[in-house]
Amino acid sequence: TGLVTVDPGFMNTASCESSITYIDGDAGILRYRGYPIEQLAENSTFLEVAYLLIHGELPTQDQLTALNNRVARHMHVHEGIKTFLGAFPRDAHPMAVLSGAISALSTFYPESVGRSPEQIELATVLLLAKSATVIAYLQRRAGGGDLIEPRRGGHYVDEFMRIAFSPESGEIEIDPAVRRAVDLLLILHGDHEQNCSTSTVRIVGSSHANIYASVAAGVGALSGPLHGGANEAALRMFDQIKESGDTIEQFVAKVKDKAEGARLMGFGHRVYKSYDPRGAVVKKTADKLLTQLGGSDETFQMAQRLEEIALSDDYFIERKLYPNVDFYTGLLYSAMGFPTAMFTPLFALGRMPGWIAHYREMLNDPRTKIGRPRQIYTGEVERDYVSLEDR
Ligand code: CMC
């Protein structure tokens, strides 16, 4: 089998070839299918980008209308899924429930389970549609509200926000600025090549596990604070700094000291050794929208100050640590009315097209083999069994 070398964290191991997303970490460049993230964030909608990621080209108006309609038609979920969501403790972390619910979708929609092009096409629509409803329902449960039915039609983001926030007695009007910001945040999270959760989706799928099982595993990977969970961790960090009475300088000193294991959450990236281009768009948006949405200006100012201090400090300069996408997103989600625990499920909703696109790319690549890394064994060579009474 040739020479095996250890590569912890796969710093230098490419697991596949992919034509979905390009990143130049030194230059801070991110492109989906060749289109710069800034242009997509400025001009497109989430489902348009989902189509692009999954099918490789921007949709025509007819293709986009067809996708919108199909997704809208499938947003309702089986009664059993609602019962399932209701069975968890009220304070259950929504990422745990989401992972379970996505895995369970395969049992409610068996006609979409399998590796044929028709099954994958149906599962693609069901995942986009039903995960939005499930996440909106998780928000409703967090707010103590009863579940309301999706309408068959309408804009994806409007419908998501309507299910998440409408009181039972009526319907909320979605502020166009909020709709735009949600679309933009979902687009920014659309794909990010071989990150931890996407690699997880691919490796699980490489065993021929179905797309729901693979995406559910991706949700588990995303929940970690070093990955998607960083958006939640960053906001909790801002709150902790406020509550501790520490100055920002004192907090940064503790991070540099590494004694308490604290990291600056929302900072640093395996690939970006410059400003995360997604982070730059989020910061610009936060700057514009927080006043309009009535978000916490005080926290935004603190975050900016934290960024400024870190970026002029040798520790962060030498290690090329810059804000990543998760540093400012929580401020926006929070201003939109989402509780902190819902931030990572929102990331999951945005990443759904990326996970789906990678699963499909893996499935269609004739070189795909089961993901099965090697190891270097460091244990005992060989020894004889010792009976229990002699140990
Ligand atoms: N705060 C303080 N020090 C840091 C940080 C940070 N956020 N990130 C990295 N470092 C230090 C780290 O201690 C190490 O120092 P030294 O060379 O002295 O040992 C050096 O920088 C290199 O770090 P690393 O852990 O080897 O880098 P990595 O590529 O394995 O990890 C990372 C990347 C994103 C896990 C890490 O930067 C981190 O933990 N950041 C905070 C969590 C976070 O914001 N994650 C979101 C990532 S972007 C979106 C997503 O994927 O969801």
Coordinates of C-alpha atoms and ligand atoms in Angstrom, one line a residue:
T1 CA 0.0 0.0 0.0
G2 CA 3.0 2.3 -0.1
L3 CA 4.2 4.8 2.5
V4 CA 1.5 6.0 5.0
T5 CA 2.1 9.4 6.6
V6 CA 0.1 10.9 9.4
D7 CA -1.7 14.2 8.6
P8 CA -3.7 15.2 11.7
G9 CA -6.6 17.4 10.8
F10 CA -5.9 16.6 7.1
M11 CA -3.8 19.8 6.7
N12 CA -2.3 18.5 3.5
T13 CA -4.6 15.8 2.3
A14 CA -7.1 16.4 -0.5
S15 CA -9.9 13.9 -0.2
C16 CA -11.4 14.5 -3.6
E17 CA -11.5 16.8 -6.7
S18 CA -14.4 19.2 -6.7
S19 CA -15.8 21.8 -9.1
I20 CA -18.2 23.5 -6.7
T21 CA -16.3 26.0 -4.6
Y22 CA -13.0 27.7 -5.0
I23 CA -11.1 29.3 -2.1
D24 CA -7.8 31.3 -2.2
G25 CA -7.1 31.6 1.5
D26 CA -4.2 34.0 1.2
A27 CA -6.1 36.4 -1.1
G28 CA -9.4 36.0 0.8
I29 CA -11.2 34.9 -2.3
L30 CA -14.4 32.7 -2.3
R31 CA -16.3 31.7 -5.5
Y32 CA -19.2 29.4 -6.0
R33 CA -19.0 27.7 -9.4
G34 CA -16.7 30.6 -10.5
Y35 CA -19.0 33.4 -9.3
P36 CA -17.4 35.7 -6.6
I37 CA -19.3 35.5 -3.3
E38 CA -19.7 39.3 -3.1
Q39 CA -21.6 39.3 -6.4
L40 CA -23.9 36.5 -5.4
A41 CA -24.5 38.0 -2.0
E42 CA -25.4 41.4 -3.6
N43 CA -27.6 40.2 -6.4
S44 CA -29.1 36.7 -5.9
T45 CA -31.5 34.9 -3.7
F46 CA -30.8 31.8 -1.6
L47 CA -32.7 29.3 -3.9
E48 CA -31.0 30.7 -6.9
V49 CA -27.6 30.1 -5.3
A50 CA -28.8 26.6 -4.1
Y51 CA -29.6 25.8 -7.8
L52 CA -26.1 27.1 -8.8
L53 CA -24.3 25.1 -6.2
I54 CA -26.3 21.9 -6.9
H55 CA -26.5 22.1 -10.7
G56 CA -23.5 24.1 -11.6
E57 CA -25.1 27.0 -13.5
L58 CA -27.3 29.9 -12.5
P59 CA -31.0 29.0 -13.2
T60 CA -33.0 30.6 -15.9
Q61 CA -36.2 32.3 -14.7
D62 CA -38.2 29.2 -15.6
Q63 CA -35.8 26.9 -13.8
L64 CA -35.9 29.1 -10.7
T65 CA -39.7 29.4 -10.7
A66 CA -39.9 25.6 -11.0
L67 CA -37.5 25.1 -8.0
N68 CA -39.3 27.8 -6.0
N69 CA -42.7 26.1 -6.7
R70 CA -41.4 22.6 -5.9
V71 CA -39.8 23.6 -2.7
A72 CA -42.9 25.6 -1.6
R73 CA -45.1 22.5 -2.4
H74 CA -43.0 20.3 -0.1
M75 CA -42.6 22.6 2.9
H76 CA -45.3 20.9 5.0
V77 CA -43.9 18.1 7.2
H78 CA -45.5 14.8 8.2
E79 CA -47.5 14.8 11.4
G80 CA -45.0 12.3 12.8
I81 CA -42.2 14.8 12.4
K82 CA -44.1 17.3 14.4
T83 CA -44.7 14.7 17.2
F84 CA -41.0 13.9 17.0
L85 CA -40.0 17.6 17.4
G86 CA -42.5 17.9 20.4
A87 CA -40.9 14.9 22.2
F88 CA -37.7 16.6 23.1
P89 CA -37.2 18.6 26.3
R90 CA -38.1 22.3 25.6
D91 CA -34.6 23.4 26.3
A92 CA -33.0 20.7 24.1
H93 CA -30.3 22.1 21.9
P94 CA -31.9 22.6 18.4
M95 CA -28.9 21.2 16.6
A96 CA -29.4 17.8 18.4
V97 CA -33.1 17.9 17.4
L98 CA -32.3 19.0 13.8
S99 CA -29.8 16.2 13.3
G100 CA -32.4 13.6 14.5
A101 CA -35.2 15.1 12.5
I102 CA -33.1 15.1 9.2
S103 CA -32.1 11.5 9.8
A104 CA -35.8 10.7 10.5
L105 CA -37.0 12.3 7.2
S106 CA -35.8 9.1 5.4
T107 CA -38.4 7.1 7.3
F108 CA -41.3 9.4 6.5
Y109 CA -40.4 9.9 2.8
P110 CA -39.0 6.4 1.7
E111 CA -39.8 7.1 -1.9
S112 CA -36.9 9.7 -1.9
V113 CA -34.4 7.3 -0.3
G114 CA -31.9 5.7 -2.7
R115 CA -29.2 6.5 -5.2
S116 CA -31.1 6.8 -8.4
P117 CA -31.2 10.2 -10.1
E118 CA -34.9 10.5 -9.5
Q119 CA -34.6 9.7 -5.8
I120 CA -31.7 12.1 -5.4
E121 CA -33.6 14.9 -7.2
L122 CA -36.6 14.4 -4.9
A123 CA -34.5 14.2 -1.7
T124 CA -32.8 17.4 -2.8
V125 CA -36.1 19.3 -2.9
L126 CA -37.3 17.6 0.3
L127 CA -34.2 18.5 2.2
L128 CA -34.3 22.2 1.1
A129 CA -38.0 22.4 1.9
K130 CA -38.5 20.4 5.0
S131 CA -35.3 21.4 6.8
A132 CA -36.6 25.1 6.5
T133 CA -39.8 24.1 8.1
V134 CA -38.2 22.0 10.8
I135 CA -35.8 24.9 11.7
A136 CA -38.7 27.4 11.7
Y137 CA -40.6 25.0 14.0
L138 CA -37.6 24.7 16.3
Q139 CA -37.7 28.5 16.6
R140 CA -41.5 28.4 17.3
R141 CA -40.9 25.8 20.1
A142 CA -38.1 28.0 21.6
G143 CA -40.6 30.8 21.6
G144 CA -43.3 28.6 23.2
G145 CA -45.7 28.9 20.2
D146 CA -47.8 26.1 18.6
L147 CA -46.7 25.0 15.1
I148 CA -48.4 26.6 12.2
E149 CA -48.8 25.2 8.7
P150 CA -46.6 26.3 5.8
R151 CA -48.5 28.0 2.9
R152 CA -48.1 26.4 -0.5
G153 CA -46.4 29.2 -2.3
G154 CA -44.5 32.3 -1.6
H155 CA -40.9 33.3 -1.2
Y156 CA -38.7 30.7 0.6
V157 CA -37.3 33.2 3.2
D158 CA -40.7 34.9 3.8
E159 CA -42.2 31.5 4.4
F160 CA -39.4 30.5 6.7
M161 CA -39.7 33.7 8.7
R162 CA -43.5 33.5 8.7
I163 CA -43.5 30.0 10.2
A164 CA -40.8 30.9 12.7
F165 CA -42.3 34.1 14.0
S166 CA -46.1 34.6 13.2
P167 CA -48.4 34.5 16.2
E168 CA -51.1 31.9 16.0
S169 CA -53.7 34.7 15.7
G170 CA -52.3 36.3 12.6
E171 CA -49.4 36.7 10.2
I172 CA -46.4 38.9 10.4
E173 CA -45.3 41.1 7.6
I174 CA -41.7 40.4 6.7
D175 CA -39.6 43.6 6.6
P176 CA -37.9 43.6 3.2
A177 CA -34.6 44.5 4.9
V178 CA -34.9 41.4 7.1
R179 CA -35.8 39.2 4.1
R180 CA -32.8 40.5 2.2
A181 CA -30.4 40.0 5.2
V182 CA -31.6 36.4 5.8
D183 CA -31.2 35.6 2.0
L184 CA -27.7 37.1 2.2
L185 CA -26.7 35.2 5.3
L186 CA -27.9 31.9 3.8
I187 CA -26.1 32.6 0.6
L188 CA -22.8 33.3 2.5
H189 CA -23.1 29.9 4.2
G190 CA -24.1 28.0 1.0
D191 CA -20.8 26.1 0.6
H192 CA -17.2 26.1 1.7
E193 CA -15.6 23.1 0.1
Q194 CA -14.1 20.5 2.3
N195 CA -14.9 21.9 5.7
C196 CA -15.5 19.5 8.6
S197 CA -19.3 19.0 8.1
T198 CA -19.1 18.7 4.3
S199 CA -16.2 16.2 4.5
T200 CA -18.4 14.3 7.0
V201 CA -21.3 14.3 4.6
R202 CA -19.0 12.9 1.9
I203 CA -17.4 10.3 4.0
V204 CA -20.7 9.0 5.4
G205 CA -22.2 9.0 1.9
S206 CA -19.1 7.1 0.6
S207 CA -20.4 4.1 2.5
H208 CA -23.6 4.3 0.4
A209 CA -25.5 5.6 3.4
N210 CA -28.5 7.6 2.2
I211 CA -28.4 11.4 1.8
Y212 CA -30.5 12.0 4.9
A213 CA -28.1 10.0 7.1
S214 CA -25.1 11.8 5.5
V215 CA -26.6 15.3 6.0
A216 CA -27.7 14.5 9.6
A217 CA -24.0 13.5 10.3
G218 CA -23.0 16.9 8.8
V219 CA -25.3 18.7 11.2
G220 CA -23.6 16.9 14.1
A221 CA -20.2 18.1 12.8
L222 CA -21.4 21.6 12.3
S223 CA -22.6 21.8 15.9
G224 CA -19.1 22.0 17.3
P225 CA -17.8 25.4 18.5
L226 CA -14.7 25.2 16.3
H227 CA -17.0 24.9 13.2
G228 CA -20.6 26.2 12.9
G229 CA -21.1 26.4 16.6
A230 CA -18.7 29.3 16.6
N231 CA -21.5 31.8 15.8
E232 CA -23.3 30.9 19.0
A233 CA -20.0 30.8 21.0
A234 CA -19.0 34.2 19.7
L235 CA -22.2 35.9 21.0
R236 CA -21.8 34.1 24.3
M237 CA -18.2 35.3 24.4
F238 CA -19.4 38.9 23.9
D239 CA -21.9 38.5 26.7
Q240 CA -19.3 36.9 29.0
I241 CA -16.9 39.8 28.4
K242 CA -19.6 42.2 29.4
E243 CA -20.6 40.2 32.5
S244 CA -17.1 39.6 33.6
G245 CA -16.3 43.3 33.9
D246 CA -13.0 42.6 32.1
T247 CA -11.8 45.2 29.6
I248 CA -11.4 44.0 26.1
E249 CA -7.6 44.2 26.5
Q250 CA -7.8 42.0 29.6
F251 CA -9.9 39.4 27.7
V252 CA -7.5 39.4 24.7
A253 CA -4.6 38.9 27.1
K254 CA -6.3 35.8 28.5
V255 CA -6.8 34.4 25.0
K256 CA -3.1 35.0 24.3
D257 CA -2.1 33.4 27.6
K258 CA -3.9 30.2 26.5
A259 CA -4.1 29.3 30.3
E260 CA -7.8 29.0 30.4
G261 CA -8.1 27.5 27.0
A262 CA -10.1 30.4 25.8
R263 CA -10.0 31.2 22.1
L264 CA -11.3 34.3 20.3
M265 CA -14.4 32.7 18.9
G266 CA -15.2 33.8 15.3
F267 CA -11.5 34.3 14.7
G268 CA -9.1 32.2 12.7
H269 CA -9.5 29.7 9.9
R270 CA -7.8 26.7 8.5
V271 CA -7.8 28.1 4.9
Y272 CA -8.1 31.9 5.2
K273 CA -4.9 33.5 6.2
S274 CA -6.5 36.9 5.5
Y275 CA -9.9 38.5 6.1
D276 CA -12.7 35.9 5.5
P277 CA -14.6 37.5 2.5
R278 CA -17.9 36.3 4.1
G279 CA -17.0 38.0 7.3
A280 CA -16.4 41.2 5.4
V281 CA -19.9 41.1 3.8
V282 CA -21.5 40.3 7.2
K283 CA -19.7 43.2 8.9
K284 CA -20.8 45.6 6.2
T285 CA -24.4 44.3 6.5
A286 CA -24.4 44.5 10.2
D287 CA -23.2 48.1 10.0
K288 CA -26.1 49.0 7.7
L289 CA -28.8 47.0 9.3
L290 CA -28.3 46.9 13.0
T291 CA -29.7 50.4 13.5
Q292 CA -32.6 49.7 11.2
L293 CA -33.4 46.4 12.9
G294 CA -32.9 47.8 16.4
G295 CA -30.0 45.4 17.1
S296 CA -27.5 45.8 19.9
D297 CA -25.3 48.6 18.8
E298 CA -23.4 48.3 22.1
T299 CA -22.4 44.7 21.3
F300 CA -21.5 45.6 17.7
Q301 CA -19.3 48.3 18.9
M302 CA -17.6 46.0 21.4
A303 CA -17.1 43.4 18.6
Q304 CA -15.5 46.0 16.4
R305 CA -13.2 47.1 19.1
L306 CA -12.3 43.5 19.9
E307 CA -11.5 43.0 16.2
E308 CA -9.4 46.2 16.1
I309 CA -7.4 45.2 19.1
A310 CA -6.8 41.7 17.9
L311 CA -5.8 42.8 14.4
S312 CA -3.1 45.1 15.8
D313 CA -1.7 42.5 18.2
D314 CA 1.4 40.5 17.3
Y315 CA -0.2 37.2 18.5
F316 CA -2.9 37.5 15.9
I317 CA -0.7 39.0 13.2
E318 CA 1.9 36.3 13.4
R319 CA -0.7 33.5 13.3
K320 CA -2.7 35.3 10.6
L321 CA -5.9 35.2 12.6
Y322 CA -8.7 37.3 11.2
P323 CA -12.5 37.5 11.8
N324 CA -14.3 34.6 10.1
V325 CA -17.9 34.4 9.0
D326 CA -19.1 33.6 12.5
F327 CA -17.8 36.7 14.2
Y328 CA -20.6 39.1 13.3
T329 CA -23.5 36.8 12.2
G330 CA -24.9 36.3 15.7
L331 CA -25.4 40.1 16.0
L332 CA -27.6 40.0 13.0
Y333 CA -29.5 36.9 13.9
S334 CA -30.1 38.3 17.3
A335 CA -31.4 41.6 16.0
M336 CA -33.9 39.5 13.9
G337 CA -35.2 37.9 17.0
F338 CA -33.5 34.6 17.0
P339 CA -32.2 33.3 20.4
T340 CA -28.5 32.4 20.5
A341 CA -29.1 28.6 20.3
M342 CA -30.8 29.0 16.9
F343 CA -27.7 30.6 15.3
T344 CA -26.1 27.3 14.3
P345 CA -29.4 25.8 12.9
L346 CA -29.5 28.9 10.7
F347 CA -26.0 28.1 9.5
A348 CA -27.2 24.5 8.8
L349 CA -30.1 25.9 6.7
G350 CA -27.6 27.9 4.6
R351 CA -25.2 25.0 4.2
M352 CA -27.9 22.6 3.1
P353 CA -27.3 23.2 -0.7
G354 CA -23.5 22.7 -0.2
W355 CA -24.0 19.4 1.6
I356 CA -26.4 18.3 -1.1
A357 CA -24.1 19.4 -3.9
H358 CA -21.2 17.6 -2.5
Y359 CA -23.2 14.4 -1.9
R360 CA -24.3 14.5 -5.5
E361 CA -20.8 15.2 -6.8
M362 CA -19.4 12.3 -4.8
L363 CA -22.2 10.0 -6.0
N364 CA -21.5 10.9 -9.7
D365 CA -17.7 10.7 -9.5
P366 CA -16.5 7.3 -10.8
R367 CA -13.4 7.6 -8.7
T368 CA -15.3 7.7 -5.4
K369 CA -14.3 5.0 -3.0
I370 CA -15.4 4.4 0.6
G371 CA -13.6 6.9 2.8
R372 CA -11.3 4.8 4.9
P373 CA -8.2 6.6 6.2
R374 CA -5.2 4.6 7.4
Q375 CA -3.4 5.1 10.7
I376 CA 0.0 4.5 12.3
Y377 CA -0.4 2.0 15.0
T378 CA 1.4 2.9 18.2
G379 CA 0.1 0.3 20.7
E380 CA 1.5 -2.9 22.1
V381 CA 3.1 -5.2 19.6
E382 CA 1.8 -8.6 20.8
R383 CA 1.1 -10.1 24.3
D384 CA -0.5 -13.1 25.7
Y385 CA -3.9 -13.0 27.4
V386 CA -3.7 -12.9 31.2
S387 CA -6.6 -14.5 33.0
L388 CA -8.8 -12.3 35.2
E389 CA -7.5 -13.7 38.5
D390 CA -3.9 -13.1 37.6
R391 CA -4.3 -9.4 36.8
Ligands
CMC1 N1 -8.1 32.5 19.2 C1 -6.8 32.4 19.7 N2 -5.9 31.6 19.1 C2 -6.1 31.0 18.0 C3 -7.4 31.0 17.4 C4 -8.4 31.8 18.0 N3 -9.6 31.9 17.5 N4 -7.4 30.3 16.3 C5 -6.2 29.8 16.2 N5 -5.4 30.2 17.2 C6 -4.0 29.9 17.4 C7 -3.8 28.5 17.9 O1 -3.7 28.5 19.3 C8 -2.4 28.2 17.3 O2 -1.4 28.8 18.1 P1 0.0 28.1 18.3 O3 0.7 28.1 16.9 O4 0.7 29.0 19.3 O5 -0.2 26.7 18.8 C9 -2.5 28.8 15.9 O6 -3.4 29.9 16.1 C10 -3.0 27.9 14.8 O7 -4.2 27.4 15.2 P2 -4.8 26.0 14.9 O8 -5.7 25.6 15.9 O9 -3.6 25.1 14.6 O10 -5.5 26.2 13.5 P3 -6.5 25.3 12.8 O11 -6.4 25.6 11.3 O12 -6.3 23.9 13.2 O13 -7.9 25.8 13.4 C11 -9.9 27.0 13.7 C12 -8.8 26.6 12.7 C13 -11.0 27.7 12.9 C14 -10.5 25.7 14.3 C15 -9.3 27.9 14.8 O14 -8.8 29.1 14.2 C16 -10.3 28.2 15.9 O15 -10.5 27.4 16.8 N6 -11.1 29.4 15.8 C17 -12.1 29.7 16.7 C18 -13.4 29.0 16.4 C19 -14.1 29.6 15.2 O16 -14.3 30.8 15.0 N7 -14.5 28.7 14.2 C20 -15.2 29.0 13.0 C21 -14.4 28.8 11.8 S1 -15.1 29.6 10.3 C22 -16.7 28.9 10.0 C23 -16.8 27.5 10.2 O17 -16.1 26.6 9.8 O18 -17.9 27.2 10.8

